[in-house]
Structures are given as C-alpha cells and as structure tokens.
PDB file of C-alpha atoms and ligand atoms in Angstrom:
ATOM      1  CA  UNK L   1       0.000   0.000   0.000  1.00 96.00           C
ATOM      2  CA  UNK L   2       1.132   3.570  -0.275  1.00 97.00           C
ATOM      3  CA  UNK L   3       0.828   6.075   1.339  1.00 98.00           C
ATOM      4  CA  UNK L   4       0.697  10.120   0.869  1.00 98.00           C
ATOM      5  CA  UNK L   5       0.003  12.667   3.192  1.00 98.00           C
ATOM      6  CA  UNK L   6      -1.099  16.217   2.366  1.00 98.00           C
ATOM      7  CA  UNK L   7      -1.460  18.995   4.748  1.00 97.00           C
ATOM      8  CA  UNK L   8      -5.005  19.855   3.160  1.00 98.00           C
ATOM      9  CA  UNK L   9      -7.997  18.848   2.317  1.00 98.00           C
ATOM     10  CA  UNK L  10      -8.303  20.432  -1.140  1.00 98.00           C
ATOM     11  CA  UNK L  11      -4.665  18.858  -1.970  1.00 98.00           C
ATOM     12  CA  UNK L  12      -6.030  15.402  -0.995  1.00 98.00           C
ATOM     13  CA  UNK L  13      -8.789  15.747  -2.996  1.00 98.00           C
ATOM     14  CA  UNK L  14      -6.967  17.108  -5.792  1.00 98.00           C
ATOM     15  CA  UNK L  15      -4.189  14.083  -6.106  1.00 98.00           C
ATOM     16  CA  UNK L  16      -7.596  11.475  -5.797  1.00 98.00           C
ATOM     17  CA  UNK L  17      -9.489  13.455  -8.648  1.00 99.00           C
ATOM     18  CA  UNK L  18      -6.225  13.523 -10.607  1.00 98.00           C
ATOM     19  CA  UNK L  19      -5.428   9.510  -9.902  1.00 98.00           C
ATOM     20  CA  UNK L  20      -9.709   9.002 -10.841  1.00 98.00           C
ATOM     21  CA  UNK L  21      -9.393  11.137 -14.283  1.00 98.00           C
ATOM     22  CA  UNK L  22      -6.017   9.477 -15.466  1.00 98.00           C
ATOM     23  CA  UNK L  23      -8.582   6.065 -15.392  1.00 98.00           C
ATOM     24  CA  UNK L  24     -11.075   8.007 -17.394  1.00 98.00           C
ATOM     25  CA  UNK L  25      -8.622   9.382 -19.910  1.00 98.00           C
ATOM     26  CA  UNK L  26      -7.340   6.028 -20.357  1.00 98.00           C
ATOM     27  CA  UNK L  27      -9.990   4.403 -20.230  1.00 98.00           C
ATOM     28  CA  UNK L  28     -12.781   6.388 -21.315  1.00 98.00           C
ATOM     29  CA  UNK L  29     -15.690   3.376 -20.544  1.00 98.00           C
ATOM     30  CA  UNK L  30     -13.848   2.241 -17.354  1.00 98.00           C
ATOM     31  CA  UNK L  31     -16.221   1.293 -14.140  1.00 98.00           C
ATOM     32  CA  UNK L  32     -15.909   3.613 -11.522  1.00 98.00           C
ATOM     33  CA  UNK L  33     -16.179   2.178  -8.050  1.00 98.00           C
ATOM     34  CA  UNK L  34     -17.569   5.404  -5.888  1.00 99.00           C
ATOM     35  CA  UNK L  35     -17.922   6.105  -1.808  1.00 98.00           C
ATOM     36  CA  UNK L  36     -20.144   8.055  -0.178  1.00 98.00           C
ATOM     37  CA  UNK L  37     -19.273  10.180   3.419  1.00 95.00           C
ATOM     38  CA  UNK L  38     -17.481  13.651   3.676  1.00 96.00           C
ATOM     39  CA  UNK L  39     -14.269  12.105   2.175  1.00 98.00           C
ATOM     40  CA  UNK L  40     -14.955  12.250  -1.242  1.00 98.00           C
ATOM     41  CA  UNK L  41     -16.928  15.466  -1.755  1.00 98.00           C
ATOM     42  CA  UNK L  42     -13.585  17.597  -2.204  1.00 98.00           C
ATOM     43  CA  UNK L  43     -12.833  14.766  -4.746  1.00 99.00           C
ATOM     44  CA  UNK L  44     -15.947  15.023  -6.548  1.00 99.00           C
ATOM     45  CA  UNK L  45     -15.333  18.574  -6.508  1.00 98.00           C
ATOM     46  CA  UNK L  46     -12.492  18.855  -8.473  1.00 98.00           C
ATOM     47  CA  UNK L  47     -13.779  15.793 -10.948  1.00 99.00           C
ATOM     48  CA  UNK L  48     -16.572  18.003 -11.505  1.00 98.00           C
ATOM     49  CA  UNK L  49     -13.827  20.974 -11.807  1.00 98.00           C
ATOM     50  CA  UNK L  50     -11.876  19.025 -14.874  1.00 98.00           C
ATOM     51  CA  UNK L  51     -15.440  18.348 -16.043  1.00 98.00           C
ATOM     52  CA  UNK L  52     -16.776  21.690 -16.627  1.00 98.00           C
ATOM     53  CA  UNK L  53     -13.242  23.195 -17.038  1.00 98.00           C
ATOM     54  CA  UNK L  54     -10.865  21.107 -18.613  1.00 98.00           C
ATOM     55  CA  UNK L  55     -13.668  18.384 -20.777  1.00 98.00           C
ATOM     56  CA  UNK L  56     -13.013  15.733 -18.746  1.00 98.00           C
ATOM     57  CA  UNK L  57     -16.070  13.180 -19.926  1.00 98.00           C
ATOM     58  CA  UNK L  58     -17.566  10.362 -18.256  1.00 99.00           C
ATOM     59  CA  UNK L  59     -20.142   9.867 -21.030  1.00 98.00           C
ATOM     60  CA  UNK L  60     -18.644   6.313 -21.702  1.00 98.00           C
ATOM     61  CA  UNK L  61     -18.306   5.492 -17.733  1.00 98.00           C
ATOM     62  CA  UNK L  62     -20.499   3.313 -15.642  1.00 98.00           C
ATOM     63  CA  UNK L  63     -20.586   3.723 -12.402  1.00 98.00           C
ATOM     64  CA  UNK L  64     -21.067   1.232  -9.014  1.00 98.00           C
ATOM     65  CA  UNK L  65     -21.598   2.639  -5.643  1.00 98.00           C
ATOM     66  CA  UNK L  66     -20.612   0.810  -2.911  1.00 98.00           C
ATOM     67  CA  UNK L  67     -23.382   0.843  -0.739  1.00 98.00           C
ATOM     68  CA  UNK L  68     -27.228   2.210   0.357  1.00 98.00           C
ATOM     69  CA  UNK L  69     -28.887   2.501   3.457  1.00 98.00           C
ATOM     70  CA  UNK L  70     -31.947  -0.339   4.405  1.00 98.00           C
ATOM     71  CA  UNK L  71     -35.278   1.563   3.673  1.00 97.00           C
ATOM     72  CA  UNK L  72     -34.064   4.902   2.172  1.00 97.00           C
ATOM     73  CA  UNK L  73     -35.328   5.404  -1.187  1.00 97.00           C
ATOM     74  CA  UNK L  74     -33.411   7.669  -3.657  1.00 97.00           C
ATOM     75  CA  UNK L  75     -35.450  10.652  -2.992  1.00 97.00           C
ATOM     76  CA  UNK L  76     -34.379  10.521   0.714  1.00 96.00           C
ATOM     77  CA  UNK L  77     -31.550  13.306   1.077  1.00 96.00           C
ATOM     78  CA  UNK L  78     -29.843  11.165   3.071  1.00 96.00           C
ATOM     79  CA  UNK L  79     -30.189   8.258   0.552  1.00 98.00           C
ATOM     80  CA  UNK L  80     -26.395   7.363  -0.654  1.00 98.00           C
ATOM     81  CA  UNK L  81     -28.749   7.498  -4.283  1.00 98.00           C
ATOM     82  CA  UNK L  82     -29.398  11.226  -3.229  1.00 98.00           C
ATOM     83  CA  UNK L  83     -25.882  12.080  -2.195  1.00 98.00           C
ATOM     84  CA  UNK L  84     -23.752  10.825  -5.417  1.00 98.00           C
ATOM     85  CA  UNK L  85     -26.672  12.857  -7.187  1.00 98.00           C
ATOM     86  CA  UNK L  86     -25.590  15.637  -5.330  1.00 98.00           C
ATOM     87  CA  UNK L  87     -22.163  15.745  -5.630  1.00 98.00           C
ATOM     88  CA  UNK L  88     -21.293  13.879  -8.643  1.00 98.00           C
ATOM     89  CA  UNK L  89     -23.820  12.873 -11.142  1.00 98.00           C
ATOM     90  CA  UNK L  90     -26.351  15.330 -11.884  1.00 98.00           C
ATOM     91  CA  UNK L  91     -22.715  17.583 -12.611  1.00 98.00           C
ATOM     92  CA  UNK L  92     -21.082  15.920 -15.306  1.00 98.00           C
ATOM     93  CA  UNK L  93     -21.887  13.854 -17.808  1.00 98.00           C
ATOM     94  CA  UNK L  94     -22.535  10.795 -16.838  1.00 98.00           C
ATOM     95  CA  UNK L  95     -25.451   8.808 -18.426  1.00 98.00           C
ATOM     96  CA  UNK L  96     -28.102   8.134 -15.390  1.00 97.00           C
ATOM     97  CA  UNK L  97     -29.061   4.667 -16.521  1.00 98.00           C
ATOM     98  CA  UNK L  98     -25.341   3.465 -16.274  1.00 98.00           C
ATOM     99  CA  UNK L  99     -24.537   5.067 -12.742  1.00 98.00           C
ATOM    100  CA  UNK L 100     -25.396   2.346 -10.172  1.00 98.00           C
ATOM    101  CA  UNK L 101     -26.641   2.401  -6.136  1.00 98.00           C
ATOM    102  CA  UNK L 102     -27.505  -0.909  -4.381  1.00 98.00           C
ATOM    103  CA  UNK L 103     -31.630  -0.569  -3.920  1.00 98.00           C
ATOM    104  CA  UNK L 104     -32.265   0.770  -0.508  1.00 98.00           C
ATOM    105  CA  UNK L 105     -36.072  -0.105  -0.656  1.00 98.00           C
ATOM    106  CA  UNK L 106     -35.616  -3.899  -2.801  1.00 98.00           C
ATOM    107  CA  UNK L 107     -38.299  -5.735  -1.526  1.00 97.00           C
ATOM    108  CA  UNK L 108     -35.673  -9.122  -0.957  1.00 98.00           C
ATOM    109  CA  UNK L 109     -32.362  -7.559   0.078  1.00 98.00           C
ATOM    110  CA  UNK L 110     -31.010 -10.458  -0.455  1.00 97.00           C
ATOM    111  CA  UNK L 111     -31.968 -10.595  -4.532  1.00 98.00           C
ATOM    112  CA  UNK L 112     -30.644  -6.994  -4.592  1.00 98.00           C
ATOM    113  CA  UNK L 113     -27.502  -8.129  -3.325  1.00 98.00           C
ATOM    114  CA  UNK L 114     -27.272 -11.133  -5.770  1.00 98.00           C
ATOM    115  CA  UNK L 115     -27.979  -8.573  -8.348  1.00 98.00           C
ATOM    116  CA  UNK L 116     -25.604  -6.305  -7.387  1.00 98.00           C
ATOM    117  CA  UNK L 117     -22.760  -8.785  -7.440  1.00 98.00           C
ATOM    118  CA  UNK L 118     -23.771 -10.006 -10.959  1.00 98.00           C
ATOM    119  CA  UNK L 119     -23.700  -6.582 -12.411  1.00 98.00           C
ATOM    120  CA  UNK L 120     -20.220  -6.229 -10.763  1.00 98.00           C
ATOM    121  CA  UNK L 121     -19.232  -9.449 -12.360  1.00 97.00           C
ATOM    122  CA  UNK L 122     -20.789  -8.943 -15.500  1.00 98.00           C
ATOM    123  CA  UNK L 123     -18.790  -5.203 -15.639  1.00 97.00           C
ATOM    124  CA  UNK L 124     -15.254  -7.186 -14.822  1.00 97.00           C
ATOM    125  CA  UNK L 125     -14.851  -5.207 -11.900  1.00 97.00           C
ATOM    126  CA  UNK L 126     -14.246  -1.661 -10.873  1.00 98.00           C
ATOM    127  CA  UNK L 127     -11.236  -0.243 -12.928  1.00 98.00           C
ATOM    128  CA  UNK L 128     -10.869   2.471  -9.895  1.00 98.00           C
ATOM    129  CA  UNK L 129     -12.597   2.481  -6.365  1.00 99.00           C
ATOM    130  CA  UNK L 130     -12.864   5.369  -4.043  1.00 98.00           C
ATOM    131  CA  UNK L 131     -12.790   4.350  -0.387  1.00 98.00           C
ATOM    132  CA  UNK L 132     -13.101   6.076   3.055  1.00 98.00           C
ATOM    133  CA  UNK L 133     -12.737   4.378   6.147  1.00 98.00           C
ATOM    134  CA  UNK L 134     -14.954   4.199   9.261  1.00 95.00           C
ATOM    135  CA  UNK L 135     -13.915   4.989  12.462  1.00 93.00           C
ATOM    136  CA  UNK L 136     -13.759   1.607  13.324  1.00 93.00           C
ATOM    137  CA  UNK L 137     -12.041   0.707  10.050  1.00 97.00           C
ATOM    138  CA  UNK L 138     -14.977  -0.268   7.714  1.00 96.00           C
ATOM    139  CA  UNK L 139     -14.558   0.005   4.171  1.00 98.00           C
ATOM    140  CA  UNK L 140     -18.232   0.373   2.488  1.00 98.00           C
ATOM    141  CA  UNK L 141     -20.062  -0.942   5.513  1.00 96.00           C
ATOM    142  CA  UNK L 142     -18.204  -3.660   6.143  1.00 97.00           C
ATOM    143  CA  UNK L 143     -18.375  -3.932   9.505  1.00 94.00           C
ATOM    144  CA  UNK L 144     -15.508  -6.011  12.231  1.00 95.00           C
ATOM    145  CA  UNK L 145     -16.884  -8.846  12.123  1.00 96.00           C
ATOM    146  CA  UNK L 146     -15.461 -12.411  12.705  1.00 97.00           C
ATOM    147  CA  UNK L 147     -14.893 -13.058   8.796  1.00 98.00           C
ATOM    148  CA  UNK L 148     -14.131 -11.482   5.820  1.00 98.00           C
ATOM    149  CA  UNK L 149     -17.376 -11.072   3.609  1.00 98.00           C
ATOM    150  CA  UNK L 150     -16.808 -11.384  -0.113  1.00 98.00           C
ATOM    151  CA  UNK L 151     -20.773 -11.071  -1.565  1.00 98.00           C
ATOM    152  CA  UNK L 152     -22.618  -7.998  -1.500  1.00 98.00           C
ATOM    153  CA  UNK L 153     -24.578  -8.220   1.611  1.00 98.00           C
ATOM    154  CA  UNK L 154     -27.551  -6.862   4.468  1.00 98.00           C
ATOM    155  CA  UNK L 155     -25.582  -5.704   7.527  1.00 97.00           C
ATOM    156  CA  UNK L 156     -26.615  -4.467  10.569  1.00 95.00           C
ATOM    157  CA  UNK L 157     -24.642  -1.190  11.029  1.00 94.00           C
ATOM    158  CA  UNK L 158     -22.422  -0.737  14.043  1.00 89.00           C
ATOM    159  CA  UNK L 159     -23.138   1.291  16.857  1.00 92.00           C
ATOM    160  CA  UNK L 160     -19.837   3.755  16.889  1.00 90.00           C
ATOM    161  CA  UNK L 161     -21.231   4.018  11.901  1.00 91.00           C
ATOM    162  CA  UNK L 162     -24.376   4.856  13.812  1.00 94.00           C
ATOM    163  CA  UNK L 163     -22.945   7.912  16.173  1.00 93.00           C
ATOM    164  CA  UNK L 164     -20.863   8.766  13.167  1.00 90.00           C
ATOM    165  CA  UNK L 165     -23.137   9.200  10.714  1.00 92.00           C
ATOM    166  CA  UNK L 166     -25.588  10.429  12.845  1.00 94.00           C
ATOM    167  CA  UNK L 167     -24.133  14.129  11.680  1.00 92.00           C
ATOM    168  CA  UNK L 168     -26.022  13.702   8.536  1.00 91.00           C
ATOM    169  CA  UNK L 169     -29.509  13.130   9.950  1.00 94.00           C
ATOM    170  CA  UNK L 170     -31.718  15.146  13.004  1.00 93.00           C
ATOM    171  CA  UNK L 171     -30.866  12.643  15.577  1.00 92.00           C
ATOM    172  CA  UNK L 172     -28.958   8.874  16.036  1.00 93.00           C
ATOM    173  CA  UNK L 173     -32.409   7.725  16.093  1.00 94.00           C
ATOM    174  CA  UNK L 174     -32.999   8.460  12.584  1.00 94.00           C
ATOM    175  CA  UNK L 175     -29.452   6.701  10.859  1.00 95.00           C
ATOM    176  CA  UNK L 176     -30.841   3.815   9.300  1.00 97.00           C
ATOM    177  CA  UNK L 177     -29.774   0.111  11.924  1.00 97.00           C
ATOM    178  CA  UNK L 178     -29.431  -1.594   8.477  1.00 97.00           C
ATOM    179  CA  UNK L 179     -27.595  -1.231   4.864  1.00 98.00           C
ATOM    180  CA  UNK L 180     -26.806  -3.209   1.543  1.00 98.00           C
ATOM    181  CA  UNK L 181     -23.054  -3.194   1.564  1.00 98.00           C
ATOM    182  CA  UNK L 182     -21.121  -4.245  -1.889  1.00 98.00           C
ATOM    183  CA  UNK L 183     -18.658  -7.068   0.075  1.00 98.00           C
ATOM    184  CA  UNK L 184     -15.077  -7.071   0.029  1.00 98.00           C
ATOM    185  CA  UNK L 185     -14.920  -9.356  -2.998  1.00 97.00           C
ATOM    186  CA  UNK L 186     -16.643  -6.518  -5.442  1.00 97.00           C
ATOM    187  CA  UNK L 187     -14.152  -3.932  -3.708  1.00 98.00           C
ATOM    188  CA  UNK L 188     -11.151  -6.057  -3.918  1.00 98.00           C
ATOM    189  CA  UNK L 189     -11.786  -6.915  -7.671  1.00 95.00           C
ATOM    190  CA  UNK L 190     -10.858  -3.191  -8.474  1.00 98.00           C
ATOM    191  CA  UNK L 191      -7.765  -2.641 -10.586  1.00 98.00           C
ATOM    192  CA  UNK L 192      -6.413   0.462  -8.715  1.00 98.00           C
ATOM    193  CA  UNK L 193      -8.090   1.669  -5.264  1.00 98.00           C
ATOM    194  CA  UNK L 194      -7.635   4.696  -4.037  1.00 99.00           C
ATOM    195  CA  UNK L 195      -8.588   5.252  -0.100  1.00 99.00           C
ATOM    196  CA  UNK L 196      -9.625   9.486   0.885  1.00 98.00           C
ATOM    197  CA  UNK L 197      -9.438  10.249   4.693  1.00 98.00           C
ATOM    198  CA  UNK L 198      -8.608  13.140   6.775  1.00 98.00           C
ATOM    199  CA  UNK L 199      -8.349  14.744  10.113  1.00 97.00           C
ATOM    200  CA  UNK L 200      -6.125  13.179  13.388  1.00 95.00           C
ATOM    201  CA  UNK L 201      -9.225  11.049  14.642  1.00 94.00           C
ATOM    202  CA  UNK L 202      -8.667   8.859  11.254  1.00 96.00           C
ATOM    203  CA  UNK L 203      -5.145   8.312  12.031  1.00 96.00           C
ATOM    204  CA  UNK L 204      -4.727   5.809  14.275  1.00 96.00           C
ATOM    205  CA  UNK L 205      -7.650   3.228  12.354  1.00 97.00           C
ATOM    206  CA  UNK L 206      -5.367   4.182   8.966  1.00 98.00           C
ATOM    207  CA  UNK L 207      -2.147   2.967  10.459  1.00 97.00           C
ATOM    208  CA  UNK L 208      -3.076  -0.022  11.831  1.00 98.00           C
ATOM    209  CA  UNK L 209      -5.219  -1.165   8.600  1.00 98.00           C
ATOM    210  CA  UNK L 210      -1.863  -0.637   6.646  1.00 98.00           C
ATOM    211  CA  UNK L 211       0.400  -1.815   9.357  1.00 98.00           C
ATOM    212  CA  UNK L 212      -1.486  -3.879  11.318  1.00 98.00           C
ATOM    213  CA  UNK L 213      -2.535  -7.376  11.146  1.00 98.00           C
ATOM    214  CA  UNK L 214      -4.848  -8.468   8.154  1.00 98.00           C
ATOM    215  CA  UNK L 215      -8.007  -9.188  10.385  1.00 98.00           C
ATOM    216  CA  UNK L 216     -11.944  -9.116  10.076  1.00 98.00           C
ATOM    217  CA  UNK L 217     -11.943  -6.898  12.761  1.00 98.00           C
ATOM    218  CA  UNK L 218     -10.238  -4.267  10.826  1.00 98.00           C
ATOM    219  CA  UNK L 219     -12.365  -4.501   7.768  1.00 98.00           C
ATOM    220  CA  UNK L 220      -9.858  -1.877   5.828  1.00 98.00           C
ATOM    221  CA  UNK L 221      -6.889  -4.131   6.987  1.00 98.00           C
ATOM    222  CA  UNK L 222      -7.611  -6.551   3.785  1.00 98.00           C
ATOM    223  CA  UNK L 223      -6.623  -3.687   1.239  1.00 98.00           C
ATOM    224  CA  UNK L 224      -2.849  -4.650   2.196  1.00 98.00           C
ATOM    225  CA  UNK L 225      -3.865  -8.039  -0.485  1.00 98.00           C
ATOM    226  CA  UNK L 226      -4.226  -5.830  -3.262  1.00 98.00           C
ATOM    227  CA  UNK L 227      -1.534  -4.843  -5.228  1.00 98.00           C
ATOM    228  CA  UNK L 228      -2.506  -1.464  -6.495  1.00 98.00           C
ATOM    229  CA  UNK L 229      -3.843   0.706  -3.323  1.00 98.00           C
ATOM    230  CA  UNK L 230      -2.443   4.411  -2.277  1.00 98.00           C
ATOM    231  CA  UNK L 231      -3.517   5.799   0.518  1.00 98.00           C
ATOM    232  CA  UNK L 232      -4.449   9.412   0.313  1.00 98.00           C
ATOM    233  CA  UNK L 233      -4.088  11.620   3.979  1.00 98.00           C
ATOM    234  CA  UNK L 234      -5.181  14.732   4.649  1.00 98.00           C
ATOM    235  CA  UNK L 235      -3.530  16.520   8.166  1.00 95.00           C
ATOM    236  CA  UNK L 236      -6.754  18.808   8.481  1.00 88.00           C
TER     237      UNK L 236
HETATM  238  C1  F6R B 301     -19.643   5.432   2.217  1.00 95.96           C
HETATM  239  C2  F6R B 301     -18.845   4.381   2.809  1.00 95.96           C
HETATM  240  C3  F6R B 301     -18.259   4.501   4.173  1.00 95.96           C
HETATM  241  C4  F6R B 301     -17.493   5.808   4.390  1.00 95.96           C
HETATM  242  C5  F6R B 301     -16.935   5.863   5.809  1.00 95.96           C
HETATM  243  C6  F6R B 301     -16.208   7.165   6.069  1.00 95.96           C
HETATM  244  O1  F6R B 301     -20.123   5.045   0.938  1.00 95.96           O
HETATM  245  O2  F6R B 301     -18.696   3.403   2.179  1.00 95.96           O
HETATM  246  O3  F6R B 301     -17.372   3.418   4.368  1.00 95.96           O
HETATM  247  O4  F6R B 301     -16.467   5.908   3.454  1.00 95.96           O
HETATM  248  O5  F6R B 301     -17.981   5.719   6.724  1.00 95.96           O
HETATM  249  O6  F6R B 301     -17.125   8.210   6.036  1.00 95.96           O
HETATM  250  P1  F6R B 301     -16.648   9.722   6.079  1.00 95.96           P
HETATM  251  O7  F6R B 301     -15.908   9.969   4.825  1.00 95.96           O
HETATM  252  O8  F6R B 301     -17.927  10.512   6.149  1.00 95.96           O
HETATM  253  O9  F6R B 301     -15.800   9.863   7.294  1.00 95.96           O
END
C-alpha cells in the first residue's frame, strides 16, 4: 500500500481526482467504483472541476456505488442514491441509466444483493474504487466482524457508523440500523483503489489497517492483499 500525506484537504482531494481522471482518460468506458461520506466530496469537486473546465467526460463510464442505506429510497436526502446525485452525477456527464446504487427499498435484500454482485461481475470489476474508512475501520459498511465477507450483503450497522453518521440526519435515532453493503470481494476486484481520509481522529484506524494485522476486525486491513492501493491523507 502507499501512502501520501497532504497537509489539506483540497490537496487530498486534488491528487484522488487527478489519480480518478487518469482512469477516465485512459480508459474512457472504465467502471468507476464510488464512496459516499465527507471524504470524497472535495474529490468530486475537483472531478466536476476538470469536467466543466478542462472536458473531462464520463459519457462512456459506468458507475457502481458501494453501498445504500436499508429503507431509504433515492429521494431521501440522506439516501447514498441522493448524495452521489448531489455531488457527482447530476454535474457531469454521466449517463443516469449506467450510474449504479444498491436498492435501498428492494423488496428481498437479499436478490438486490445477488444482483448487485452479478452486475459487478458482468462489468469485470471496478477499474478504480474510491474508499473512506470508518472509524472503526470499515470500508463500504463492512463492519468487524469475525470473517471477511466477499458477496454484496444486508448488515446491521455498528453502533460507533451509527454515532458517526448520525451528523447527517436530526438525531442517532434516525441513521438507518441496516444497509446493503457491496462485500469485500466486489471492492477487492478493483484494478487500482484509491482510499480518501482526513483529520487526526482517522489516524490511528489508517495505520493499523496498513500496518497492522490483516483481520476481520479491521475490515480496511484486507486492502494490504491488493496490489494497487495508495492511501491518500489529509492533516486537516
Ligand atoms: C460510504 C462508505 C463509508 C465511508 C466511511 C467514512 O459510501 O462506504 O465506508 O467511506 O464511513 O465516512 P466519512 O468519509 O464521512 O468519514
């Protein structure tokens, strides 16, 4: 894994959008694995930037999100559907029908999930994945658990994801207990991955998933298999 530290923000964000567009100029139809969270949105930012600025297109990409929350449908602001609207789709040019969200509101979570995973397959994997990491070292909501989970999957969110993102809604009693959660064999399957995080509190959870033992309980921890990760670091 490497690793790069920045002392801002905006220059963490910049090196991700820069690593993200070299993909798309390459590889103008690539697959675009994409995170939600604070990370990203500087990233997104400046993708949008080379977009609007420099003609960066991602009419040829498809996109894959890495996760929803259980029972939020699209319209929801705080729908992971609403957010990469937000930030990222409804700003470039993207074609809608080819940028994809796990199904918050699937009636069978578990066919969603199957789904997912097939349309992962069928793509042949992400070319580049964005990735944040949890406070307690998730990567998309995998959670520490006892094993690795490779399928896209139902999990029941952890307490300390539930305080975190509770930012984002009125009250802890609104975050979602549940989401659908692409599994660490749809994030692993990316050519390149590039992980955002900033601030000291993200420190300590970032060292030991790139130093540390390779264990379920550090979900992030499994990124030191793959052979094409950098780790992007913001101080503030
Ligand atoms: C979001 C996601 C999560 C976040 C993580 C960090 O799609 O998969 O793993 O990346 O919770 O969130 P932030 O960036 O808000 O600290």
């Amino acid at each position: 894994m490497k690793f790069q530290s920045f002392k801002t923000y905006a220059e963490m964000s910049k090196a991700a959008a820069e690593i993200v567009a070299g993909v798309v100029k390459a590889k103008p139809d690539c697959v675009l694995g994409l995170a939600t969270g604070s990370s990203p949105i500087g990233t997104y930012d400046e993708l949008v930037r080379m977009h609007k600025e420099e003609g960066l297109s991602f009419a040829r990409c498809t996109s894959v999100n890495l996760d929803e929350y259980r029972g939020l449908p699209g319209t929801h602001p705080q729908s992971y559907r609403y957010f990469m609207d937000e930030h990222l789709f409804t700003r470039v040019d993207i074609p809608r029908e080819r940028t994809f969200v796990p199904n918050g509101t699937a009636a069978d979570p578990d066919v969603e999930c199957a789904m997912y995973d097939e349309r992962i397959k069928r793509l042949g994997g992400t070319d580049v994945q964005i990735l944040g990491i949890g406070p307690d070292g998730h990567i998309g909501f995998n959670e520490p658990a006892d094993e690795f989970t490779d399928e896209t999957h139902l999990v029941d969110l952890d307490p300390s994801t539930i305080e975190a993102n509770a930012r984002f809604f009125d009250s802890a009693a609104d975050v979602p207990r549940q989401a659908l959660t692409m599994g660490m064999g749809g994030i692993m399957s990316a050519k390149k991955i590039v992980l955002v995080a900033s601030g000291a509190a993200k420190k300590a959870v970032l060292d030991a998933a790139m130093n540390g033992p390779v264990t379920p309980k550090l979900p992030a921890s499994i990124l030191q298999k793959h052979p094409d990760v950098v780790v992007l670091y913001a101080e503030a």
